[in-house]
PDB file of C-alpha atoms and ligand atoms in Angstrom:
ATOM      1  CA  MET M 564     -33.675  25.405 -82.706  1.00 39.00           C
ATOM      2  CA  GLN M 565     -30.381  26.714 -84.208  1.00 44.00           C
ATOM      3  CA  PHE M 566     -27.082  24.863 -83.415  1.00 43.00           C
ATOM      4  CA  SER M 567     -23.442  25.576 -84.244  1.00 47.00           C
ATOM      5  CA  GLN M 568     -21.750  22.699 -85.938  1.00 47.00           C
ATOM      6  CA  ASP M 569     -20.027  21.557 -82.563  1.00 48.00           C
ATOM      7  CA  LYS M 570     -23.261  21.846 -80.591  1.00 47.00           C
ATOM      8  CA  MET M 571     -25.081  19.879 -83.286  1.00 43.00           C
ATOM      9  CA  GLU M 572     -22.550  17.120 -83.087  1.00 46.00           C
ATOM     10  CA  VAL M 573     -23.089  16.859 -79.350  1.00 43.00           C
ATOM     11  CA  TYR M 574     -26.861  17.058 -79.739  1.00 43.00           C
ATOM     12  CA  LEU M 575     -26.742  14.203 -82.281  1.00 41.00           C
ATOM     13  CA  LEU M 576     -24.463  12.154 -79.929  1.00 41.00           C
ATOM     14  CA  LEU M 577     -26.837  12.623 -77.133  1.00 43.00           C
ATOM     15  CA  GLN M 578     -29.774  11.381 -79.333  1.00 42.00           C
ATOM     16  CA  SER M 579     -27.772   8.231 -80.191  1.00 42.00           C
ATOM     17  CA  SER M 580     -28.466   4.917 -78.700  1.00 41.00           C
ATOM     18  CA  PRO M 581     -27.150   3.568 -76.227  1.00 44.00           C
ATOM     19  CA  LYS M 582     -27.210   6.956 -74.550  1.00 43.00           C
ATOM     20  CA  PRO M 583     -23.581   8.100 -73.875  1.00 42.00           C
ATOM     21  CA  ASP M 584     -22.444   8.575 -70.346  1.00 46.00           C
ATOM     22  CA  ILE M 585     -21.265  12.078 -70.434  1.00 40.00           C
ATOM     23  CA  GLN M 586     -19.673  11.976 -67.043  1.00 43.00           C
ATOM     24  CA  SER M 587     -17.436   9.125 -68.136  1.00 44.00           C
ATOM     25  CA  GLU M 588     -13.803   9.852 -68.937  1.00 44.00           C
ATOM     26  CA  GLN M 589     -14.320   7.522 -71.795  1.00 43.00           C
ATOM     27  CA  PHE M 590     -16.521  10.088 -73.524  1.00 39.00           C
ATOM     28  CA  PRO M 591     -14.222  13.096 -73.054  1.00 41.00           C
ATOM     29  CA  ILE M 592     -15.033  14.846 -76.321  1.00 39.00           C
ATOM     30  CA  CYS M 593     -18.743  15.036 -75.649  1.00 36.00           C
ATOM     31  CA  LYS M 594     -18.060  16.105 -72.033  1.00 36.00           C
ATOM     32  CA  ARG M 595     -15.647  18.887 -73.096  1.00 39.00           C
ATOM     33  CA  SER M 596     -17.865  20.182 -75.827  1.00 40.00           C
ATOM     34  CA  ILE M 597     -20.873  20.532 -73.419  1.00 45.00           C
ATOM     35  CA  GLN M 598     -18.775  22.057 -70.760  1.00 51.00           C
ATOM     36  CA  ARG M 599     -17.143  24.460 -73.066  1.00 53.00           C
ATOM     37  CA  ASN M 600     -20.199  25.330 -75.066  1.00 53.00           C
ATOM     38  CA  MET M 601     -17.708  25.407 -77.986  1.00 61.00           C
ATOM     39  CA  PRO M 602     -17.871  28.924 -79.394  1.00 58.00           C
ATOM     40  CA  SER M 603     -17.461  28.903 -83.091  1.00 62.00           C
ATOM     41  CA  LYS M 604     -15.129  31.879 -83.117  1.00 91.00           C
ATOM     42  CA  TYR M 605     -13.901  34.561 -80.716  1.00 98.00           C
ATOM     43  CA  LYS M 606     -13.807  38.208 -81.345  1.00 98.00           C
ATOM     44  CA  LEU M 607     -11.447  40.311 -79.292  1.00 98.00           C
ATOM     45  CA  THR M 608     -11.717  44.104 -79.582  1.00 98.00           C
ATOM     46  CA  TYR M 609      -9.087  46.390 -78.210  1.00 98.00           C
ATOM     47  CA  PHE M 610      -6.885  49.383 -79.355  1.00 98.00           C
ATOM     48  CA  GLY M 611      -3.961  48.900 -81.712  1.00 98.00           C
ATOM     49  CA  LEU M 612      -1.575  47.953 -78.882  1.00 96.00           C
ATOM     50  CA  ARG M 613      -0.418  44.746 -77.087  1.00 96.00           C
ATOM     51  CA  GLY M 614      -1.495  46.457 -73.844  1.00 96.00           C
ATOM     52  CA  ARG M 615      -4.227  44.918 -71.792  1.00 97.00           C
ATOM     53  CA  ALA M 616      -5.244  42.592 -74.628  1.00 98.00           C
ATOM     54  CA  GLU M 617      -1.958  40.764 -75.176  1.00 98.00           C
ATOM     55  CA  LEU M 618      -2.274  38.214 -72.473  1.00 98.00           C
ATOM     56  CA  ILE M 619      -5.787  37.365 -73.928  1.00 98.00           C
ATOM     57  CA  ARG M 620      -4.262  36.988 -77.365  1.00 98.00           C
ATOM     58  CA  LEU M 621      -1.396  34.770 -76.088  1.00 98.00           C
ATOM     59  CA  THR M 622      -3.913  32.631 -74.156  1.00 98.00           C
ATOM     60  CA  LEU M 623      -6.182  32.180 -77.224  1.00 98.00           C
ATOM     61  CA  SER M 624      -3.140  31.404 -79.399  1.00 98.00           C
ATOM     62  CA  LEU M 625      -1.748  28.812 -76.938  1.00 98.00           C
ATOM     63  CA  ALA M 626      -5.259  27.311 -76.632  1.00 98.00           C
ATOM     64  CA  GLY M 627      -5.269  26.860 -80.488  1.00 97.00           C
ATOM     65  CA  GLN M 628      -8.307  29.038 -80.716  1.00 97.00           C
ATOM     66  CA  GLU M 629      -8.960  31.108 -83.791  1.00 96.00           C
ATOM     67  CA  PHE M 630      -9.904  34.642 -83.056  1.00 98.00           C
ATOM     68  CA  GLU M 631     -10.630  37.862 -84.774  1.00 98.00           C
ATOM     69  CA  ASP M 632      -8.078  40.426 -83.473  1.00 98.00           C
ATOM     70  CA  LYS M 633     -10.167  43.567 -84.059  1.00 98.00           C
ATOM     71  CA  ARG M 634      -8.058  46.697 -83.317  1.00 98.00           C
ATOM     72  CA  VAL M 635      -9.974  49.985 -83.189  1.00 98.00           C
ATOM     73  CA  GLY M 636      -8.693  53.681 -83.210  1.00 98.00           C
ATOM     74  CA  TYR M 637      -9.917  56.225 -80.626  1.00 98.00           C
ATOM     75  CA  ASP M 638     -12.636  57.610 -82.884  1.00 98.00           C
ATOM     76  CA  GLU M 639     -14.050  54.112 -83.526  1.00 98.00           C
ATOM     77  CA  PHE M 640     -13.882  53.443 -79.817  1.00 98.00           C
ATOM     78  CA  VAL M 641     -15.900  56.571 -79.045  1.00 98.00           C
ATOM     79  CA  LYS M 642     -18.643  55.345 -81.330  1.00 98.00           C
ATOM     80  CA  ILE M 643     -18.908  51.919 -79.609  1.00 98.00           C
ATOM     81  CA  ARG M 644     -18.124  53.127 -75.985  1.00 98.00           C
ATOM     82  CA  ASN M 645     -21.678  53.349 -74.793  1.00 98.00           C
ATOM     83  CA  ASP M 646     -22.447  49.813 -75.991  1.00 98.00           C
ATOM     84  CA  LEU M 647     -19.527  48.282 -74.042  1.00 98.00           C
ATOM     85  CA  PRO M 648     -20.362  46.639 -70.744  1.00 98.00           C
ATOM     86  CA  GLN M 649     -18.094  48.942 -68.771  1.00 98.00           C
ATOM     87  CA  ASN M 650     -17.386  51.505 -71.504  1.00 98.00           C
ATOM     88  CA  GLN M 651     -13.806  50.221 -71.865  1.00 98.00           C
ATOM     89  CA  LEU M 652     -11.702  47.701 -73.834  1.00 98.00           C
ATOM     90  CA  PRO M 653     -10.792  44.986 -74.218  1.00 98.00           C
ATOM     91  CA  ILE M 654     -13.954  42.954 -74.665  1.00 98.00           C
ATOM     92  CA  LEU M 655     -14.238  39.309 -75.864  1.00 98.00           C
ATOM     93  CA  GLU M 656     -17.300  38.246 -77.766  1.00 98.00           C
ATOM     94  CA  PHE M 657     -18.526  34.745 -78.663  1.00 97.00           C
ATOM     95  CA  ASP M 658     -21.727  32.995 -78.993  1.00 95.00           C
ATOM     96  CA  GLY M 659     -23.823  36.245 -78.144  1.00 95.00           C
ATOM     97  CA  GLN M 660     -21.807  36.804 -74.978  1.00 97.00           C
ATOM     98  CA  VAL M 661     -19.653  39.706 -74.142  1.00 98.00           C
ATOM     99  CA  LEU M 662     -16.944  39.476 -71.498  1.00 98.00           C
ATOM    100  CA  CYS M 663     -15.018  42.507 -70.258  1.00 98.00           C
ATOM    101  CA  GLN M 664     -12.177  43.117 -67.765  1.00 98.00           C
ATOM    102  CA  SER M 665      -8.943  41.749 -69.182  1.00 98.00           C
ATOM    103  CA  MET M 666      -8.048  39.418 -66.361  1.00 98.00           C
ATOM    104  CA  THR M 667     -11.620  38.086 -66.075  1.00 98.00           C
ATOM    105  CA  ILE M 668     -11.315  37.170 -69.734  1.00 98.00           C
ATOM    106  CA  VAL M 669      -7.823  35.538 -69.159  1.00 98.00           C
ATOM    107  CA  ARG M 670      -9.176  33.510 -66.280  1.00 98.00           C
ATOM    108  CA  TYR M 671     -12.285  32.484 -68.116  1.00 98.00           C
ATOM    109  CA  LEU M 672     -10.174  31.189 -71.000  1.00 98.00           C
ATOM    110  CA  ALA M 673      -7.694  29.582 -68.678  1.00 98.00           C
ATOM    111  CA  ARG M 674     -10.516  27.667 -67.019  1.00 98.00           C
ATOM    112  CA  GLU M 675     -11.978  26.727 -70.422  1.00 97.00           C
ATOM    113  CA  TYR M 676      -8.720  25.512 -71.925  1.00 98.00           C
ATOM    114  CA  ASP M 677      -7.080  23.902 -68.920  1.00 98.00           C
ATOM    115  CA  LEU M 678      -4.347  26.573 -68.562  1.00 98.00           C
ATOM    116  CA  TYR M 679      -5.080  27.385 -64.833  1.00 98.00           C
ATOM    117  CA  GLY M 680      -3.178  24.634 -63.052  1.00 98.00           C
ATOM    118  CA  GLU M 681      -4.067  21.112 -61.963  1.00 98.00           C
ATOM    119  CA  ASN M 682      -5.664  21.899 -58.536  1.00 98.00           C
ATOM    120  CA  ASN M 683      -7.085  24.752 -56.459  1.00 98.00           C
ATOM    121  CA  LEU M 684      -3.689  25.507 -54.875  1.00 98.00           C
ATOM    122  CA  GLN M 685      -1.909  25.617 -58.205  1.00 98.00           C
ATOM    123  CA  SER M 686      -4.688  28.022 -59.502  1.00 98.00           C
ATOM    124  CA  ALA M 687      -4.004  30.277 -56.432  1.00 98.00           C
ATOM    125  CA  THR M 688      -0.320  30.436 -57.529  1.00 98.00           C
ATOM    126  CA  VAL M 689      -1.438  31.382 -61.059  1.00 98.00           C
ATOM    127  CA  ASP M 690      -3.729  33.989 -59.534  1.00 98.00           C
ATOM    128  CA  THR M 691      -0.806  35.276 -57.413  1.00 98.00           C
ATOM    129  CA  VAL M 692       1.202  35.768 -60.614  1.00 98.00           C
ATOM    130  CA  LEU M 693      -1.691  37.513 -62.491  1.00 98.00           C
ATOM    131  CA  ASP M 694      -2.343  39.827 -59.680  1.00 98.00           C
ATOM    132  CA  THR M 695       1.397  40.606 -59.310  1.00 98.00           C
ATOM    133  CA  VAL M 696       1.724  41.378 -63.039  1.00 98.00           C
ATOM    134  CA  VAL M 697      -1.344  43.653 -62.689  1.00 98.00           C
ATOM    135  CA  ASP M 698       0.445  45.568 -59.908  1.00 97.00           C
ATOM    136  CA  ILE M 699       3.570  45.850 -62.031  1.00 96.00           C
ATOM    137  CA  TYR M 700       1.598  47.252 -65.034  1.00 96.00           C
ATOM    138  CA  SER M 701      -0.246  49.741 -62.724  1.00 96.00           C
ATOM    139  CA  ASP M 702       3.119  51.172 -61.718  1.00 94.00           C
ATOM    140  CA  PHE M 703       4.117  51.343 -65.425  1.00 93.00           C
ATOM    141  CA  VAL M 704       1.013  53.063 -66.409  1.00 92.00           C
ATOM    142  CA  GLN M 705       1.207  55.575 -63.569  1.00 92.00           C
ATOM    143  CA  MET M 706       4.721  56.490 -64.589  1.00 92.00           C
ATOM    144  CA  TYR M 707       3.918  56.429 -68.355  1.00 90.00           C
ATOM    145  CA  TYR M 708       1.008  58.717 -68.358  1.00 91.00           C
ATOM    146  CA  GLU M 709       2.356  61.169 -65.623  1.00 94.00           C
ATOM    147  CA  GLN M 710       2.231  64.693 -67.156  1.00 95.00           C
ATOM    148  CA  ASP M 711       4.371  66.472 -64.656  1.00 96.00           C
ATOM    149  CA  ALA M 712       8.068  66.090 -65.510  1.00 95.00           C
ATOM    150  CA  ALA M 713       9.387  66.045 -62.000  1.00 96.00           C
ATOM    151  CA  ARG M 714       6.724  63.496 -60.721  1.00 95.00           C
ATOM    152  CA  LYS M 715       7.404  61.382 -63.859  1.00 93.00           C
ATOM    153  CA  GLU M 716      11.148  61.221 -63.098  1.00 93.00           C
ATOM    154  CA  GLU M 717      10.436  60.428 -59.420  1.00 94.00           C
ATOM    155  CA  ALA M 718       8.165  57.539 -60.514  1.00 93.00           C
ATOM    156  CA  ALA M 719      10.735  56.213 -62.911  1.00 92.00           C
ATOM    157  CA  LYS M 720      13.440  56.305 -60.350  1.00 93.00           C
ATOM    158  CA  ARG M 721      11.211  54.536 -57.812  1.00 94.00           C
ATOM    159  CA  LEU M 722      10.542  51.816 -60.393  1.00 93.00           C
ATOM    160  CA  ASN M 723      14.138  51.457 -61.226  1.00 93.00           C
ATOM    161  CA  ASP M 724      15.588  51.507 -57.760  1.00 94.00           C
ATOM    162  CA  THR M 725      12.910  49.741 -55.637  1.00 95.00           C
ATOM    163  CA  SER M 726       9.859  48.469 -57.337  1.00 95.00           C
ATOM    164  CA  MET M 727      11.369  46.547 -60.343  1.00 95.00           C
ATOM    165  CA  PRO M 728      14.162  44.779 -58.419  1.00 95.00           C
ATOM    166  CA  ARG M 729      11.504  43.704 -55.785  1.00 97.00           C
ATOM    167  CA  TYR M 730       9.023  42.528 -58.405  1.00 97.00           C
ATOM    168  CA  LEU M 731      11.702  40.579 -60.373  1.00 97.00           C
ATOM    169  CA  SER M 732      12.965  39.050 -57.129  1.00 97.00           C
ATOM    170  CA  ILE M 733       9.371  37.941 -56.355  1.00 98.00           C
ATOM    171  CA  LEU M 734       8.785  36.487 -59.899  1.00 98.00           C
ATOM    172  CA  GLY M 735      12.225  34.639 -59.590  1.00 98.00           C
ATOM    173  CA  LYS M 736      11.213  33.214 -56.300  1.00 98.00           C
ATOM    174  CA  ILE M 737       7.733  32.055 -57.501  1.00 98.00           C
ATOM    175  CA  LEU M 738       9.364  30.425 -60.563  1.00 98.00           C
ATOM    176  CA  ARG M 739      11.928  28.536 -58.426  1.00 98.00           C
ATOM    177  CA  GLN M 740       9.244  27.172 -56.059  1.00 98.00           C
ATOM    178  CA  ASN M 741       8.287  24.629 -58.733  1.00 98.00           C
ATOM    179  CA  ASN M 742      10.991  22.305 -60.242  1.00 97.00           C
ATOM    180  CA  ASP M 743      13.754  24.636 -59.099  1.00 98.00           C
ATOM    181  CA  GLY M 744      12.734  27.087 -61.797  1.00 98.00           C
ATOM    182  CA  ASN M 745      13.491  24.595 -64.602  1.00 98.00           C
ATOM    183  CA  GLY M 746       9.953  23.996 -65.933  1.00 98.00           C
ATOM    184  CA  TRP M 747       6.645  25.821 -65.668  1.00 98.00           C
ATOM    185  CA  ILE M 748       5.397  28.044 -62.854  1.00 98.00           C
ATOM    186  CA  VAL M 749       3.070  25.357 -61.539  1.00 98.00           C
ATOM    187  CA  GLY M 750       2.764  21.560 -62.032  1.00 98.00           C
ATOM    188  CA  SER M 751       3.974  19.987 -65.170  1.00 98.00           C
ATOM    189  CA  LYS M 752       2.098  22.041 -67.748  1.00 98.00           C
ATOM    190  CA  ILE M 753       2.181  25.522 -68.993  1.00 98.00           C
ATOM    191  CA  THR M 754      -0.439  27.941 -67.656  1.00 98.00           C
ATOM    192  CA  VAL M 755      -1.545  31.574 -68.107  1.00 98.00           C
ATOM    193  CA  ALA M 756       0.883  32.375 -65.366  1.00 98.00           C
ATOM    194  CA  ASP M 757       3.779  31.410 -67.736  1.00 98.00           C
ATOM    195  CA  LEU M 758       2.211  33.529 -70.453  1.00 98.00           C
ATOM    196  CA  ALA M 759       1.985  36.567 -68.098  1.00 98.00           C
ATOM    197  CA  TYR M 760       5.745  36.297 -67.397  1.00 98.00           C
ATOM    198  CA  CYS M 761       6.378  36.129 -71.093  1.00 98.00           C
ATOM    199  CA  MET M 762       4.180  39.103 -71.862  1.00 97.00           C
ATOM    200  CA  LEU M 763       5.965  41.214 -69.104  1.00 97.00           C
ATOM    201  CA  PHE M 764       9.441  40.277 -70.159  1.00 96.00           C
ATOM    202  CA  ASP M 765       8.613  41.015 -73.645  1.00 94.00           C
ATOM    203  CA  ASP M 766       7.599  44.510 -72.624  1.00 94.00           C
ATOM    204  CA  LEU M 767      10.760  44.903 -70.463  1.00 94.00           C
ATOM    205  CA  ILE M 768      12.891  44.008 -73.403  1.00 92.00           C
ATOM    206  CA  GLY M 769      10.922  46.478 -75.530  1.00 90.00           C
ATOM    207  CA  GLY M 770      12.315  49.088 -73.273  1.00 87.00           C
ATOM    208  CA  GLN M 771       9.305  51.580 -73.384  1.00 85.00           C
ATOM    209  CA  TYR M 772       8.805  51.474 -69.703  1.00 87.00           C
ATOM    210  CA  GLY M 773      12.438  51.797 -68.628  1.00 84.00           C
ATOM    211  CA  ALA M 774      15.807  51.307 -70.190  1.00 81.00           C
ATOM    212  CA  GLY M 775      17.402  49.200 -67.448  1.00 88.00           C
ATOM    213  CA  PHE M 776      14.682  46.701 -66.821  1.00 92.00           C
ATOM    214  CA  ALA M 777      15.731  44.294 -69.495  1.00 92.00           C
ATOM    215  CA  GLU M 778      19.112  43.917 -67.986  1.00 92.00           C
ATOM    216  CA  MET M 779      17.699  43.359 -64.607  1.00 92.00           C
ATOM    217  CA  PHE M 780      15.480  40.607 -65.915  1.00 92.00           C
ATOM    218  CA  LEU M 781      18.103  38.964 -68.114  1.00 93.00           C
ATOM    219  CA  ALA M 782      20.505  38.810 -65.103  1.00 95.00           C
ATOM    220  CA  ASP M 783      18.274  36.114 -63.668  1.00 97.00           C
ATOM    221  CA  GLU M 784      19.259  33.015 -65.779  1.00 97.00           C
ATOM    222  CA  LYS M 785      16.156  31.069 -64.652  1.00 98.00           C
ATOM    223  CA  LEU M 786      13.780  33.873 -65.660  1.00 98.00           C
ATOM    224  CA  LYS M 787      15.575  34.284 -68.928  1.00 97.00           C
ATOM    225  CA  THR M 788      15.469  30.627 -69.774  1.00 98.00           C
ATOM    226  CA  HIS M 789      11.796  30.393 -68.689  1.00 98.00           C
ATOM    227  CA  PHE M 790      11.118  33.260 -71.116  1.00 98.00           C
ATOM    228  CA  ASP M 791      12.811  31.369 -73.928  1.00 98.00           C
ATOM    229  CA  ARG M 792      10.836  28.197 -72.944  1.00 98.00           C
ATOM    230  CA  VAL M 793       7.520  29.909 -73.252  1.00 98.00           C
ATOM    231  CA  LYS M 794       8.363  31.735 -76.574  1.00 98.00           C
ATOM    232  CA  ALA M 795       9.522  28.323 -77.885  1.00 98.00           C
ATOM    233  CA  GLN M 796       5.939  26.943 -77.652  1.00 98.00           C
ATOM    234  CA  LYS M 797       4.884  26.640 -81.335  1.00 98.00           C
ATOM    235  CA  GLN M 798       1.497  28.520 -80.916  1.00 98.00           C
ATOM    236  CA  ILE M 799       3.287  31.357 -79.107  1.00 98.00           C
ATOM    237  CA  ALA M 800       6.155  31.513 -81.612  1.00 98.00           C
ATOM    238  CA  ASP M 801       3.581  31.686 -84.431  1.00 98.00           C
ATOM    239  CA  TRP M 802       1.575  34.364 -82.797  1.00 98.00           C
ATOM    240  CA  ILE M 803       4.536  36.581 -81.957  1.00 97.00           C
ATOM    241  CA  ALA M 804       5.764  36.269 -85.529  1.00 97.00           C
ATOM    242  CA  LYS M 805       2.449  37.102 -87.165  1.00 97.00           C
ATOM    243  CA  ARG M 806       1.070  39.846 -84.665  1.00 98.00           C
ATOM    244  CA  PRO M 807       1.210  43.418 -85.716  1.00 97.00           C
ATOM    245  CA  LYS M 808       4.432  45.111 -84.506  1.00 95.00           C
ATOM    246  CA  THR M 809       3.591  47.828 -81.948  1.00 95.00           C
ATOM    247  CA  ASN M 810       5.825  49.373 -79.388  1.00 89.00           C
ATOM    248  CA  ARG M 811       3.650  48.459 -76.451  1.00 91.00           C
TER     249      ARG M 811
HETATM  250  N1  GSH O  38      -9.510  46.903 -65.572  1.00 68.07           N
HETATM  251  C1  GSH O  38      -9.780  46.935 -66.890  1.00 68.07           C
HETATM  252  C2  GSH O  38      -9.267  48.283 -67.458  1.00 68.07           C
HETATM  253  C3  GSH O  38      -9.687  48.583 -68.870  1.00 68.07           C
HETATM  254  C4  GSH O  38      -9.062  49.908 -69.407  1.00 68.07           C
HETATM  255  O1  GSH O  38      -8.645  50.685 -68.670  1.00 68.07           O
HETATM  256  N2  GSH O  38      -9.242  50.081 -70.755  1.00 68.07           N
HETATM  257  C5  GSH O  38      -8.644  51.259 -71.340  1.00 68.07           C
HETATM  258  C6  GSH O  38      -7.608  50.798 -72.442  1.00 68.07           C
HETATM  259  S1  GSH O  38      -6.263  50.061 -71.754  1.00 68.07           S
HETATM  260  C7  GSH O  38      -9.739  51.971 -71.928  1.00 68.07           C
HETATM  261  O2  GSH O  38     -10.762  51.332 -72.421  1.00 68.07           O
HETATM  262  N3  GSH O  38      -9.663  53.198 -72.089  1.00 68.07           N
HETATM  263  C8  GSH O  38     -10.602  54.146 -72.670  1.00 68.07           C
HETATM  264  C9  GSH O  38     -11.562  54.890 -71.798  1.00 68.07           C
HETATM  265  O3  GSH O  38     -11.550  54.422 -70.429  1.00 68.07           O
HETATM  266  O4  GSH O  38     -12.206  55.781 -72.134  1.00 68.07           O
HETATM  267  C10 GSH O  38      -9.293  45.742 -67.834  1.00 68.07           C
HETATM  268  O5  GSH O  38      -8.327  45.159 -67.341  1.00 68.07           O
HETATM  269  O6  GSH O  38      -9.867  45.433 -68.781  1.00 68.07           O
END
C-alpha cells in the first residue's frame, strides 16, 4: 500500500497504542488529516487569466495551500479538452481526483479549510454571495463578448445604469448585516464570500468591464474598507504581489 507522508503519519498514529480517539477534539490533527485526506499538492489548470480561476487561487492562497498554477494557451487547451470532465477549464487536480466547475471547487476548498462560515445559516449567506457574484460575472461576460456594437452598447448601458448600482447596493447590504459592515461577511472569520467581494472589486478597479464601476464601488466606504481588509491578509497580499499581471 502506498501512502503520502501525511497519510502515513495518520496511519502510524492509528497503529499506536493506546488507540487514539479520533472523534476527540483533543486529537484535532489526526481528525483533520483523515477528514481532509491531506493532498500533497494541488494543480489548478486554467487559461492565462484571473477569470473563473481567481477565486480558487485566492482560496488556496488564504488556506496556505501550495498549488501549481498551470496556465494554458488555447492550442494547449484544445489538446487536453477531450480529457477534461466537462471539456472546460478550470479544473483542480489532487490525489488522483479531478474537480471541475469553478464554484464547486471553491465550495469544496471552503469546506475543506473552514472558510465556509461557522454554521449552516452562515454558509447559506456565503452561498448567497457566491451566487450573486456569478450573476454579476454572467452580465459582464454577456456584455464583454457581444459582437454586435449596438447590442454591446445597450448591455453596457444597462450594466452601468441599472444592474451595477443594484448589485453594489445588494453587496453593501449583505456586508452591513454582520457587525455593521465593520468585519467579515459572516461571523467573526474570513470566508470565501469575503474573497469573492475582493475578486470582484479588483476587477471593477481594473476597469475592463466598465469605466464607472470603480467609482460606484469606492463610494461605499464600508465596501471599500472591507476590500482593504481582505487585501491586507498576508496570504492574500502575498498572492496578489506574486501573481502574473493580466488585465482580467
Ligand atoms: N460553469 C463553468 C464554466 C467554465 C467555462 O465556461 N470555462 C471556459 C473558460 S472561462 C472554457 O473552458 N471555455 C473553453 C470552451 O468552452 O471551449 C465554471 O464555472 O467552471
